[in-house]
Amino acid sequence: MSGVVAADGSILHHSGRHLHANDGPGGVIRTVVSAARTSLGGIARSSLPVGIAVAAQVDPRTGTVVHAPNLGWRDVPLARRLSEELGAPVAVVNDARAATIAEWKYGAGVGATDLFLLILGTGVGGSAVMGGQLLEGATHAAGEVGHMPIIAGGRRCHCPNWGCLEAYVGGWAIAERAREAVRADPENGAALVARADGAPQITARTVFEAYRAGDLLAGRIVRETERFLADGVVGIVNAFNPSVLVMAGGLVAGMPEFLPIVESAIRARCQPSAAGARVVAARLGEDAALVGAGIVARDYLAPP
Ligand SMILES: [Zn+2]
């Protein structure tokens, strides 16, 4: 989606376009350019700085997409190519980091100088603001807690490792665990299979819906997910010592019950120095990355 982000963090001229990874960089860039032109057409100034958030490893200094597994891109100079097309300065930022900046400046983390944003969606991501600065890391990837192992020799992850937090509580992993559970226990799994219209179609969402409808097997999956999530969060809060943990992403929206579970795990099991961290739900929803990209463009590209 694209839009113009106002000085107060609100979005003007919101519009959505679908990108197709198999269009390649050229096709994706054409779509982004046309979306940006549509948004910018709604206001008089076409030379406004442009920010773009990408689900990828990004070098924010050069605006290069270093590696985007979902798009199949490596080393695409996105900022330079978009800037040539749009005639405006362009900043490129990783989507989780953009969301963190947005929640920090205009969302659930306003006023905090030390916060961690944990994103529970299909994958598990995160990033930290420490001492009032976004924590970067050597390759701008600090905070990738989804790939923090929680079980030695555990489930295969989508990264090169086994036993990662994401391999248990990511949306894809919840679905995978549920499919295994219904195969192992067809009798108790029948209702979930029927709800999803077939075992291969089971998703985290169908698990949560079945849980709400009182399904025992779905309830077991949710309880196990809570335990894995609590273990992961205790490690994150001990390691980063945030004053606020912001929980974002589709799984949190679908299962707000995770928040009090996470909070009580922090109180009971974190180091006493870290155990006071507040747990709050993200406020900006799906707009967070867009707002964050706008903030990055404004703060790093706009003339003073
Ligand atoms: Zn992993």
CSV table of C-alpha atoms and ligand atoms in Angstrom, one decimal, residues 147 157 159 164, ligand 1:
chain,number,residue,atom,x,y,z
A,147,HIS,CA,15.4,-17.0,14.8
A,157,CYS,CA,12.9,-23.5,10.6
A,159,CYS,CA,16.2,-20.2,8.1
A,164,CYS,CA,13.8,-21.3,16.4
B,1,ZN,ZN,15.0,-19.7,12.1
